[in-house]
Amino acid sequence: MSTPLVVMKFGGSSVAGAERIKRVARRIARERTAGSNLVVIVSAMGDTTDELLALAAAITDDPDPRELDVLLATGEHQSATLVSMALHSLGVAAISLTGPQAGITTDGTYGKARIAGIDPRRVNAELAAGKVVIVAGFQGMSTKGVAELEATATASDVHAAEITTLGRGGSDTTAVALAAQLRADRCQIFTDVKGIYTADPRIAPDARQLSVIGYEEMMELAHQGAQVMQVRAVELGWVNGVTIEVLSSFEDAPGTLIKEDALVEQRNKVRGLAHDRNVAKITLVGVPDRPGVANHVFGPLADAGVIVDMIVQNVGHGGSTDISFTIPRVELAKAKRLLDPLVRELGFVDMTTDSSVAKVSIVGAGIQNAPGYAARMFGTLAEAGINIEMISTSEIRITTIIAEDRVEEAVRALHAAFSLEQPEAVEAAAAG
Ligand code: ADP
Ligand code: ASP
Ligand code: MG
């Protein structure tokens, strides 16, 4: 039998400081001694990425995206080298590689690049040489120029290949992409909680750990703010059929499997809740009610890579209407810059913004088969005196926009209203 290949990813809190890095190294060494080949992906230590962002912000309001990505990528370089050194001192052969050295190529979208491909030759060569390969997560190199390098390399091609980062939480995506490319036997995401819970355990004390969750439900939860897994990572796992294990790096305990969920058909229930504070609401007041206006508003936002989430357009009155929509709060300044000129150009009455809102969502494949979930969700929020500002739905999700300062209360009330602390009947039966 060939040697199993295990991909292990350690998040920021798992490598925050020398002691934790040494502990992670001991865990890796144990797995290595058990006989697996290992590719280990690491995030930047603790809050390093936030600190680097703050440092750039202290220098300029408008950092150059290319320089910012080079800066942010250094966070992961630090932890990768330190984990490698910690392994060396345990007598384990190891080498750290940056994302580009690991053959990860991306498109050229700084700050949220998508992986375009992985050339696994270097990683495979290091594995064949008996080393544990530590890969700096969250980064790659833009393919511009790279594809042609072998055949037609010129100096300008070489300069066109740039370091990119994969968006916040992007080390998860590095891990799943490498697991898929290398056809790893296991893909383990080690973090600071024991697995995926019915809600963020930091704010819902009754949140219950799930043993399994389907890709689709996990994607919705991640998309709606459960930062425990990056959305792209779940999507890549789904497309490539990679079973993802989420587990604690601090204790030996069973984690949660993200995979095709065979029980989903039998369920008729809300699976989990997610909340997201990275939300801002923009309202365009008195927008002329004529064809093409929405295109003028959303076109420039799309071109600038601003992701518009919920959109509500009121019924028009007297030739004008109001349009409200949400975007990530971190992109509010950019969106305002793009939309300000349109107020005059298109003849809006006003543009207002609100960055004190948050999203709360219920997610579950059962939602599509049974009525009554929306009523229960809205009723629960009403009983708590929480005003709903916007609503959106998908087949397996209902999302509300509420005031940010009520979000924790809303999550706890909804968790109780849907009895999420109770194990599901099908799960209990499956467990015997
Ligand atoms: P890492 O640094 O390991 O990548 P993250 O901070 O990105 O860790 O993600 C782990 C955090 O995600 C947890 O500490 C938890 O507060 C949060 N979280 C939000 N929703 C959930 C959920 N449904 N299940 C588990 N954790 C969640
Ligand atoms: N260090 C990056 C971040 O903080 C990537 C990651 O942790 O996955 O977002
Ligand atoms: Mg993370």
Coordinates of C-alpha atoms and ligand atoms in Angstrom, one line a residue:
M1 CA 0.0 0.0 0.0
S2 CA 1.3 3.4 -0.8
T3 CA 2.0 5.9 2.0
P4 CA -1.1 8.0 2.8
L5 CA -1.0 11.7 2.1
V6 CA -2.5 14.0 4.7
V7 CA -3.1 17.8 4.3
M8 CA -3.2 19.6 7.6
K9 CA -4.1 23.3 7.9
F10 CA -3.4 25.3 11.1
G11 CA -5.2 28.6 11.5
G12 CA -3.9 31.9 13.0
S13 CA -4.8 31.2 16.6
S14 CA -3.2 27.7 16.4
V15 CA 0.2 29.2 15.5
A16 CA 0.0 32.4 17.7
G17 CA 3.4 32.5 19.3
A18 CA 6.4 30.2 19.9
E19 CA 4.7 27.9 22.4
R20 CA 1.8 27.2 20.1
I21 CA 4.1 26.7 17.1
K22 CA 6.0 24.1 19.1
R23 CA 2.8 22.4 20.0
V24 CA 1.7 22.3 16.4
A25 CA 5.1 20.9 15.4
R26 CA 4.6 18.1 18.0
R27 CA 1.2 17.3 16.5
I28 CA 2.7 17.2 13.0
A29 CA 5.6 15.0 14.2
R30 CA 3.2 12.6 15.8
E31 CA 1.3 12.2 12.5
R32 CA 4.6 11.8 10.6
T33 CA 5.8 9.1 13.0
A34 CA 2.5 7.3 12.3
G35 CA 3.6 7.0 8.7
S36 CA 1.9 9.6 6.6
N37 CA 3.3 12.0 4.1
L38 CA 2.3 15.5 5.1
V39 CA 1.6 18.8 3.5
V40 CA 0.9 21.4 6.1
I41 CA -0.7 24.8 5.4
V42 CA -0.3 27.6 7.9
S43 CA -2.0 30.9 8.4
A44 CA -0.3 34.0 9.8
M45 CA 0.3 34.0 13.5
G46 CA -2.6 35.3 15.6
D47 CA -3.7 38.8 14.5
T48 CA -0.8 39.4 12.2
T49 CA -2.9 40.0 9.1
D50 CA -5.0 42.6 10.9
E51 CA -1.9 44.2 12.2
L52 CA -0.3 44.4 8.8
L53 CA -3.5 45.9 7.4
A54 CA -3.5 48.5 10.3
L55 CA 0.1 49.3 9.6
A56 CA -0.7 50.0 5.9
A57 CA -3.7 52.1 6.9
A58 CA -1.5 54.2 9.2
I59 CA 0.6 55.0 6.2
T60 CA -2.1 55.7 3.6
D61 CA -5.9 55.6 3.1
D62 CA -5.5 54.0 -0.2
P63 CA -2.7 51.4 -0.2
D64 CA -1.6 50.1 -3.6
P65 CA -3.3 46.7 -3.9
R66 CA -0.1 45.1 -5.3
E67 CA 2.0 46.3 -2.5
L68 CA -0.6 45.4 0.1
D69 CA -0.7 41.8 -1.2
V70 CA 3.1 41.5 -1.0
L71 CA 2.9 42.8 2.6
L72 CA 0.1 40.5 3.7
A73 CA 1.7 37.4 2.2
T74 CA 4.7 37.9 4.6
G75 CA 2.4 37.0 7.6
E76 CA 2.2 33.4 6.3
H77 CA 5.9 33.4 5.4
Q78 CA 6.7 33.9 9.0
S79 CA 4.6 31.1 10.4
A80 CA 5.7 28.7 7.7
T81 CA 9.4 29.1 8.4
L82 CA 8.9 29.0 12.1
V83 CA 6.8 25.7 12.0
S84 CA 9.6 24.3 9.7
M85 CA 12.3 25.2 12.2
A86 CA 10.2 23.8 15.1
L87 CA 10.0 20.5 13.2
H88 CA 13.8 20.5 12.6
S89 CA 14.4 20.8 16.3
L90 CA 12.2 17.7 16.8
G91 CA 14.4 15.9 14.2
V92 CA 11.7 15.9 11.5
A93 CA 12.8 16.7 8.0
A94 CA 10.8 19.7 6.8
I95 CA 10.9 22.6 4.3
S96 CA 8.7 25.7 4.1
L97 CA 7.5 27.0 0.7
T98 CA 5.7 30.2 -0.2
G99 CA 2.5 29.9 -2.2
P100 CA 4.3 30.6 -5.5
Q101 CA 7.1 28.1 -4.6
A102 CA 4.4 25.5 -4.0
G103 CA 3.2 26.1 -7.6
I104 CA 0.0 27.9 -6.8
T105 CA -1.1 30.3 -9.5
T106 CA -4.0 32.6 -9.4
D107 CA -5.8 35.2 -11.4
G108 CA -4.7 38.8 -11.0
T109 CA -7.3 40.1 -8.5
Y110 CA -5.3 41.5 -5.7
G111 CA -6.9 40.9 -2.3
K112 CA -9.2 38.2 -3.4
A113 CA -7.5 36.2 -6.1
R114 CA -8.9 32.9 -7.2
I115 CA -6.6 29.9 -7.6
A116 CA -6.1 29.2 -11.3
G117 CA -4.0 26.1 -11.0
I118 CA -1.4 24.2 -9.0
D119 CA 1.9 22.9 -10.4
P120 CA 2.6 20.2 -7.9
R121 CA 6.1 19.3 -9.0
R122 CA 8.1 21.0 -6.3
V123 CA 5.8 19.8 -3.5
N124 CA 5.9 16.2 -4.8
A125 CA 9.7 16.4 -5.1
E126 CA 10.1 17.5 -1.5
L127 CA 7.6 14.8 -0.3
A128 CA 9.6 12.2 -2.3
A129 CA 12.8 13.5 -0.5
G130 CA 11.1 12.5 2.8
K131 CA 10.2 16.0 3.9
V132 CA 7.2 17.4 5.6
V133 CA 6.2 20.3 3.3
I134 CA 5.0 23.5 5.0
V135 CA 3.1 25.8 2.6
A136 CA 2.4 29.4 3.4
G137 CA -1.4 29.7 3.1
F138 CA -3.6 32.5 1.6
Q139 CA -1.3 33.3 -1.4
G140 CA -0.2 32.5 -4.9
M141 CA 1.3 34.1 -7.9
S142 CA -0.8 35.7 -10.7
T143 CA -0.6 33.7 -13.9
K144 CA -0.1 36.7 -16.1
G145 CA 3.1 35.8 -17.8
V146 CA 3.6 32.5 -16.0
A147 CA 1.7 30.4 -18.6
E148 CA 4.1 31.6 -21.3
L149 CA 7.3 31.5 -19.2
E150 CA 8.4 28.1 -20.3
A151 CA 8.0 28.8 -24.0
T152 CA 8.4 32.5 -24.5
A153 CA 9.8 34.0 -21.3
T154 CA 10.8 37.6 -21.6
A155 CA 11.7 40.1 -18.9
S156 CA 8.3 41.7 -18.9
D157 CA 6.6 38.3 -18.5
V158 CA 8.7 37.6 -15.4
H159 CA 7.8 41.0 -14.0
A160 CA 4.1 40.4 -14.7
A161 CA 4.0 37.5 -12.3
E162 CA 2.9 39.0 -9.0
I163 CA 2.2 37.8 -5.5
T164 CA -1.5 37.7 -4.8
T165 CA -3.6 36.9 -1.7
L166 CA -6.8 34.8 -1.7
G167 CA -9.1 36.9 0.6
R168 CA -9.6 36.7 4.3
G169 CA -9.6 33.2 5.6
G170 CA -7.9 32.1 2.3
S171 CA -5.5 29.6 3.9
D172 CA -8.6 27.2 4.1
T173 CA -8.7 27.5 0.3
T174 CA -5.0 26.8 -0.1
A175 CA -5.5 23.6 2.0
V176 CA -8.5 22.3 0.1
A177 CA -7.0 23.1 -3.3
L178 CA -3.8 21.3 -2.4
A179 CA -5.7 18.3 -1.1
A180 CA -7.7 18.2 -4.3
Q181 CA -4.6 18.6 -6.6
L182 CA -2.5 16.1 -4.7
R183 CA -5.4 13.7 -4.2
A184 CA -4.7 13.6 -0.5
D185 CA -6.3 10.9 1.6
R186 CA -7.4 13.4 4.3
C187 CA -7.8 17.2 4.5
Q188 CA -7.8 18.4 8.0
I189 CA -8.5 22.0 9.1
F190 CA -7.3 22.6 12.6
T191 CA -8.8 25.6 14.4
D192 CA -9.7 27.1 17.8
V193 CA -13.1 25.3 18.1
K194 CA -13.9 21.6 18.0
G195 CA -15.7 21.7 14.6
I196 CA -18.7 23.2 13.0
Y197 CA -21.4 24.3 15.4
T198 CA -25.1 25.2 15.0
A199 CA -24.1 28.8 15.5
D200 CA -20.9 30.7 16.4
P201 CA -20.1 29.1 19.8
R202 CA -18.5 32.4 20.9
I203 CA -21.9 34.1 21.0
A204 CA -24.4 31.2 21.3
P205 CA -23.5 29.3 24.5
D206 CA -26.0 26.5 23.6
A207 CA -24.5 25.9 20.1
R208 CA -24.1 22.2 19.4
Q209 CA -21.3 20.7 17.5
L210 CA -22.4 18.8 14.3
S211 CA -20.8 15.5 13.4
V212 CA -21.4 16.0 9.7
I213 CA -22.6 18.9 7.5
G214 CA -23.3 18.8 3.7
Y215 CA -21.3 21.0 1.4
E216 CA -24.3 23.1 0.3
E217 CA -25.4 23.9 3.9
M218 CA -21.8 24.7 4.9
M219 CA -21.4 27.0 1.9
E220 CA -24.5 28.9 2.9
L221 CA -23.3 29.2 6.5
A222 CA -19.8 30.3 5.4
H223 CA -21.3 32.8 2.9
Q224 CA -23.5 34.2 5.5
G225 CA -20.7 34.9 7.9
A226 CA -19.6 31.7 9.7
Q227 CA -15.9 32.5 9.2
V228 CA -14.8 29.0 10.4
M229 CA -14.4 28.0 6.8
Q230 CA -13.8 30.3 3.8
V231 CA -16.6 29.9 1.2
R232 CA -14.2 29.2 -1.6
A233 CA -12.7 26.3 0.3
V234 CA -16.0 24.6 0.8
E235 CA -16.9 25.2 -2.9
L236 CA -13.6 23.6 -4.0
G237 CA -14.2 20.7 -1.7
W238 CA -17.6 20.2 -3.1
V239 CA -16.5 20.4 -6.8
N240 CA -13.6 18.0 -6.2
G241 CA -15.3 15.7 -3.7
V242 CA -12.8 16.4 -0.9
T243 CA -14.1 15.5 2.5
I244 CA -13.0 18.3 4.8
E245 CA -12.4 17.6 8.5
V246 CA -12.7 20.6 10.8
L247 CA -11.2 20.0 14.3
S248 CA -9.5 21.5 17.3
S249 CA -5.8 22.1 17.3
F250 CA -5.9 22.4 21.1
E251 CA -7.5 19.1 22.1
D252 CA -7.9 15.6 20.7
A253 CA -11.6 15.4 20.0
P254 CA -13.7 14.3 17.1
G255 CA -14.3 17.1 14.7
T256 CA -16.9 17.8 12.0
L257 CA -16.9 16.3 8.5
I258 CA -18.0 18.5 5.6
K259 CA -19.0 16.1 2.8
E260 CA -21.9 15.0 0.7
D261 CA -24.6 14.5 3.4
A262 CA -26.7 11.4 2.9
L263 CA -29.1 12.3 5.7
V264 CA -30.1 15.6 4.2
E265 CA -33.1 14.2 2.4
Q266 CA -34.6 12.9 5.6
R267 CA -34.2 16.2 7.4
N268 CA -36.8 18.8 7.7
K269 CA -35.1 21.2 9.8
V270 CA -32.9 24.3 10.3
R271 CA -29.3 23.1 10.5
G272 CA -27.6 26.2 11.7
L273 CA -27.4 30.0 12.1
A274 CA -24.9 32.4 10.8
H275 CA -24.4 36.1 11.5
D276 CA -22.2 38.7 9.8
R277 CA -21.2 42.1 11.0
N278 CA -19.2 42.9 7.9
V279 CA -22.2 44.5 6.3
A280 CA -23.2 48.0 5.2
K281 CA -26.4 49.2 3.7
I282 CA -26.6 51.8 1.0
T283 CA -29.9 53.4 0.0
L284 CA -30.4 55.4 -3.1
V285 CA -33.3 57.7 -2.6
G286 CA -35.4 59.0 -5.4
V287 CA -33.9 57.0 -8.3
P288 CA -35.5 57.8 -11.6
D289 CA -37.7 54.8 -12.5
R290 CA -36.5 54.0 -16.0
P291 CA -34.8 51.2 -17.8
G292 CA -31.0 51.0 -17.4
V293 CA -30.7 52.8 -14.1
A294 CA -29.9 49.6 -12.1
N295 CA -27.2 48.8 -14.6
H296 CA -25.6 52.2 -14.2
V297 CA -25.5 51.7 -10.4
F298 CA -24.4 48.0 -10.2
G299 CA -22.2 47.9 -13.3
P300 CA -19.4 50.1 -11.8
L301 CA -19.6 48.3 -8.5
A302 CA -19.2 44.9 -10.2
D303 CA -16.3 46.2 -12.3
A304 CA -14.5 47.3 -9.2
G305 CA -15.1 43.9 -7.6
V306 CA -17.5 45.1 -4.9
I307 CA -19.9 42.2 -4.1
V308 CA -23.4 43.4 -3.8
D309 CA -25.5 41.0 -1.7
M310 CA -29.1 41.9 -0.9
I311 CA -31.0 44.3 -3.2
V312 CA -34.4 45.7 -2.5
Q313 CA -36.2 48.1 -4.9
N314 CA -39.4 49.7 -3.7
V315 CA -42.4 50.1 -5.9
G316 CA -42.0 53.3 -7.8
H317 CA -44.1 56.4 -7.1
G318 CA -44.3 59.4 -9.3
G319 CA -41.5 58.3 -11.6
S320 CA -38.9 57.6 -9.0
T321 CA -38.1 54.7 -6.6
D322 CA -35.7 53.8 -3.8
I323 CA -33.1 51.1 -4.1
S324 CA -31.4 49.6 -1.0
F325 CA -28.6 47.1 -1.1
T326 CA -25.9 45.6 1.1
I327 CA -22.1 45.3 0.5
P328 CA -19.2 44.2 2.7
R329 CA -18.6 47.0 5.2
V330 CA -14.9 47.1 4.4
E331 CA -15.8 48.2 0.8
L332 CA -18.1 51.0 1.9
A333 CA -15.6 53.8 1.2
K334 CA -14.8 52.4 -2.2
A335 CA -18.5 52.0 -3.1
K336 CA -19.2 55.6 -2.0
R337 CA -16.4 56.9 -4.2
L338 CA -17.9 55.1 -7.2
L339 CA -21.5 56.0 -6.5
D340 CA -21.1 59.7 -5.5
P341 CA -20.8 61.0 -9.0
L342 CA -23.9 59.0 -10.1
V343 CA -26.1 60.9 -7.7
R344 CA -25.8 64.0 -9.9
E345 CA -25.4 62.2 -13.2
L346 CA -28.5 60.0 -12.8
G347 CA -30.5 62.6 -10.8
F348 CA -31.0 60.7 -7.5
V349 CA -32.4 62.7 -4.6
D350 CA -29.9 61.3 -2.1
M351 CA -27.6 58.5 -1.1
T352 CA -27.6 57.3 2.5
T353 CA -25.3 54.7 4.1
D354 CA -25.6 52.7 7.3
S355 CA -22.7 50.7 8.7
S356 CA -24.5 49.7 11.9
V357 CA -26.4 46.8 10.4
A358 CA -25.7 43.0 10.5
K359 CA -27.0 39.9 8.8
V360 CA -28.6 37.0 10.6
S361 CA -29.5 33.9 8.6
I362 CA -31.0 30.5 9.2
V363 CA -29.7 27.7 7.0
G364 CA -31.0 24.2 6.4
A365 CA -31.8 21.9 3.4
G366 CA -35.1 21.2 5.2
I367 CA -36.2 24.8 4.6
Q368 CA -37.1 24.1 1.0
N369 CA -39.5 21.3 1.8
A370 CA -41.6 22.8 4.6
P371 CA -43.5 26.1 5.1
G372 CA -43.4 28.0 8.3
Y373 CA -39.7 28.7 8.8
A374 CA -39.9 32.3 7.6
A375 CA -42.9 32.9 9.9
R376 CA -41.2 31.4 12.9
M377 CA -38.0 33.4 12.2
F378 CA -39.8 36.7 11.8
G379 CA -42.1 36.0 14.8
T380 CA -39.1 35.2 17.0
L381 CA -37.4 38.5 16.0
A382 CA -40.6 40.4 16.5
E383 CA -41.1 39.0 20.0
A384 CA -37.6 40.2 20.9
G385 CA -38.5 43.6 19.6
I386 CA -35.9 43.4 16.8
N387 CA -36.8 45.3 13.6
I388 CA -36.1 43.6 10.3
E389 CA -34.8 46.0 7.7
M390 CA -34.3 43.7 4.8
I391 CA -35.1 40.1 3.9
S392 CA -33.6 37.7 1.3
T393 CA -34.0 34.0 0.8
S394 CA -32.5 31.1 -1.2
E395 CA -33.9 27.6 -1.3
I396 CA -32.1 26.6 1.9
R397 CA -31.7 29.9 3.6
I398 CA -33.5 32.9 5.0
T399 CA -31.5 36.1 5.8
T400 CA -32.6 39.2 7.6
I401 CA -30.8 42.5 8.0
I402 CA -31.1 43.9 11.6
A403 CA -29.4 46.5 13.8
E404 CA -25.9 45.3 14.6
D405 CA -26.3 45.9 18.3
R406 CA -29.1 43.3 18.4
V407 CA -27.3 40.6 16.6
E408 CA -26.2 38.5 19.5
E409 CA -29.6 38.6 21.0
A410 CA -31.1 37.6 17.7
V411 CA -28.8 34.6 17.3
R412 CA -29.6 33.3 20.8
A413 CA -33.3 33.8 20.4
L414 CA -33.4 32.0 17.0
H415 CA -31.2 29.2 18.3
A416 CA -33.7 28.5 21.0
A417 CA -36.8 29.0 18.7
F418 CA -35.5 26.3 16.3
S419 CA -34.4 24.0 19.2
L420 CA -30.9 23.8 17.6
E421 CA -29.4 22.6 20.9
Q422 CA -31.4 19.3 20.5
P423 CA -29.7 16.5 18.5
E424 CA -31.8 15.8 15.4
A425 CA -33.8 12.6 15.4
V426 CA -32.1 11.2 12.3
E427 CA -28.7 12.0 13.7
A428 CA -29.5 10.3 17.0
A429 CA -30.8 7.2 15.2
A430 CA -27.7 7.1 13.0
A431 CA -25.5 7.3 16.1
G432 CA -27.4 4.1 17.4
Ligands
ADP1 P1 -8.6 30.1 12.0 O1 -7.7 31.1 12.5 O2 -8.3 28.7 12.6 O3 -8.8 30.0 10.6 P2 -11.2 31.4 12.3 O4 -11.2 32.5 13.3 O5 -11.1 31.8 10.9 O6 -10.0 30.4 12.7 O7 -12.5 30.5 12.5 C1 -12.8 29.9 13.7 C2 -13.9 30.8 14.4 O8 -15.1 30.7 13.6 C3 -14.3 30.2 15.8 O9 -13.5 30.7 16.8 C4 -15.8 30.7 15.9 O10 -15.9 31.8 16.8 C5 -16.1 31.1 14.5 N1 -17.4 30.5 14.0 C6 -18.4 31.2 13.4 N2 -19.4 30.4 13.2 C7 -19.1 29.2 13.5 C8 -19.7 27.9 13.5 N3 -20.9 27.7 13.0 N4 -19.0 26.8 13.9 C9 -17.8 27.0 14.4 N5 -17.1 28.1 14.5 C10 -17.8 29.2 14.1
ASP2 N1 -4.1 35.3 7.5 C1 -5.2 35.4 6.6 C2 -6.4 36.1 7.3 O1 -6.2 36.4 8.4 C3 -5.6 34.1 5.9 C4 -6.1 33.1 6.9 O2 -6.0 33.2 8.1 O3 -6.7 32.1 6.4 O4 -7.4 36.3 6.7
MG3 MG -10.0 31.1 9.2

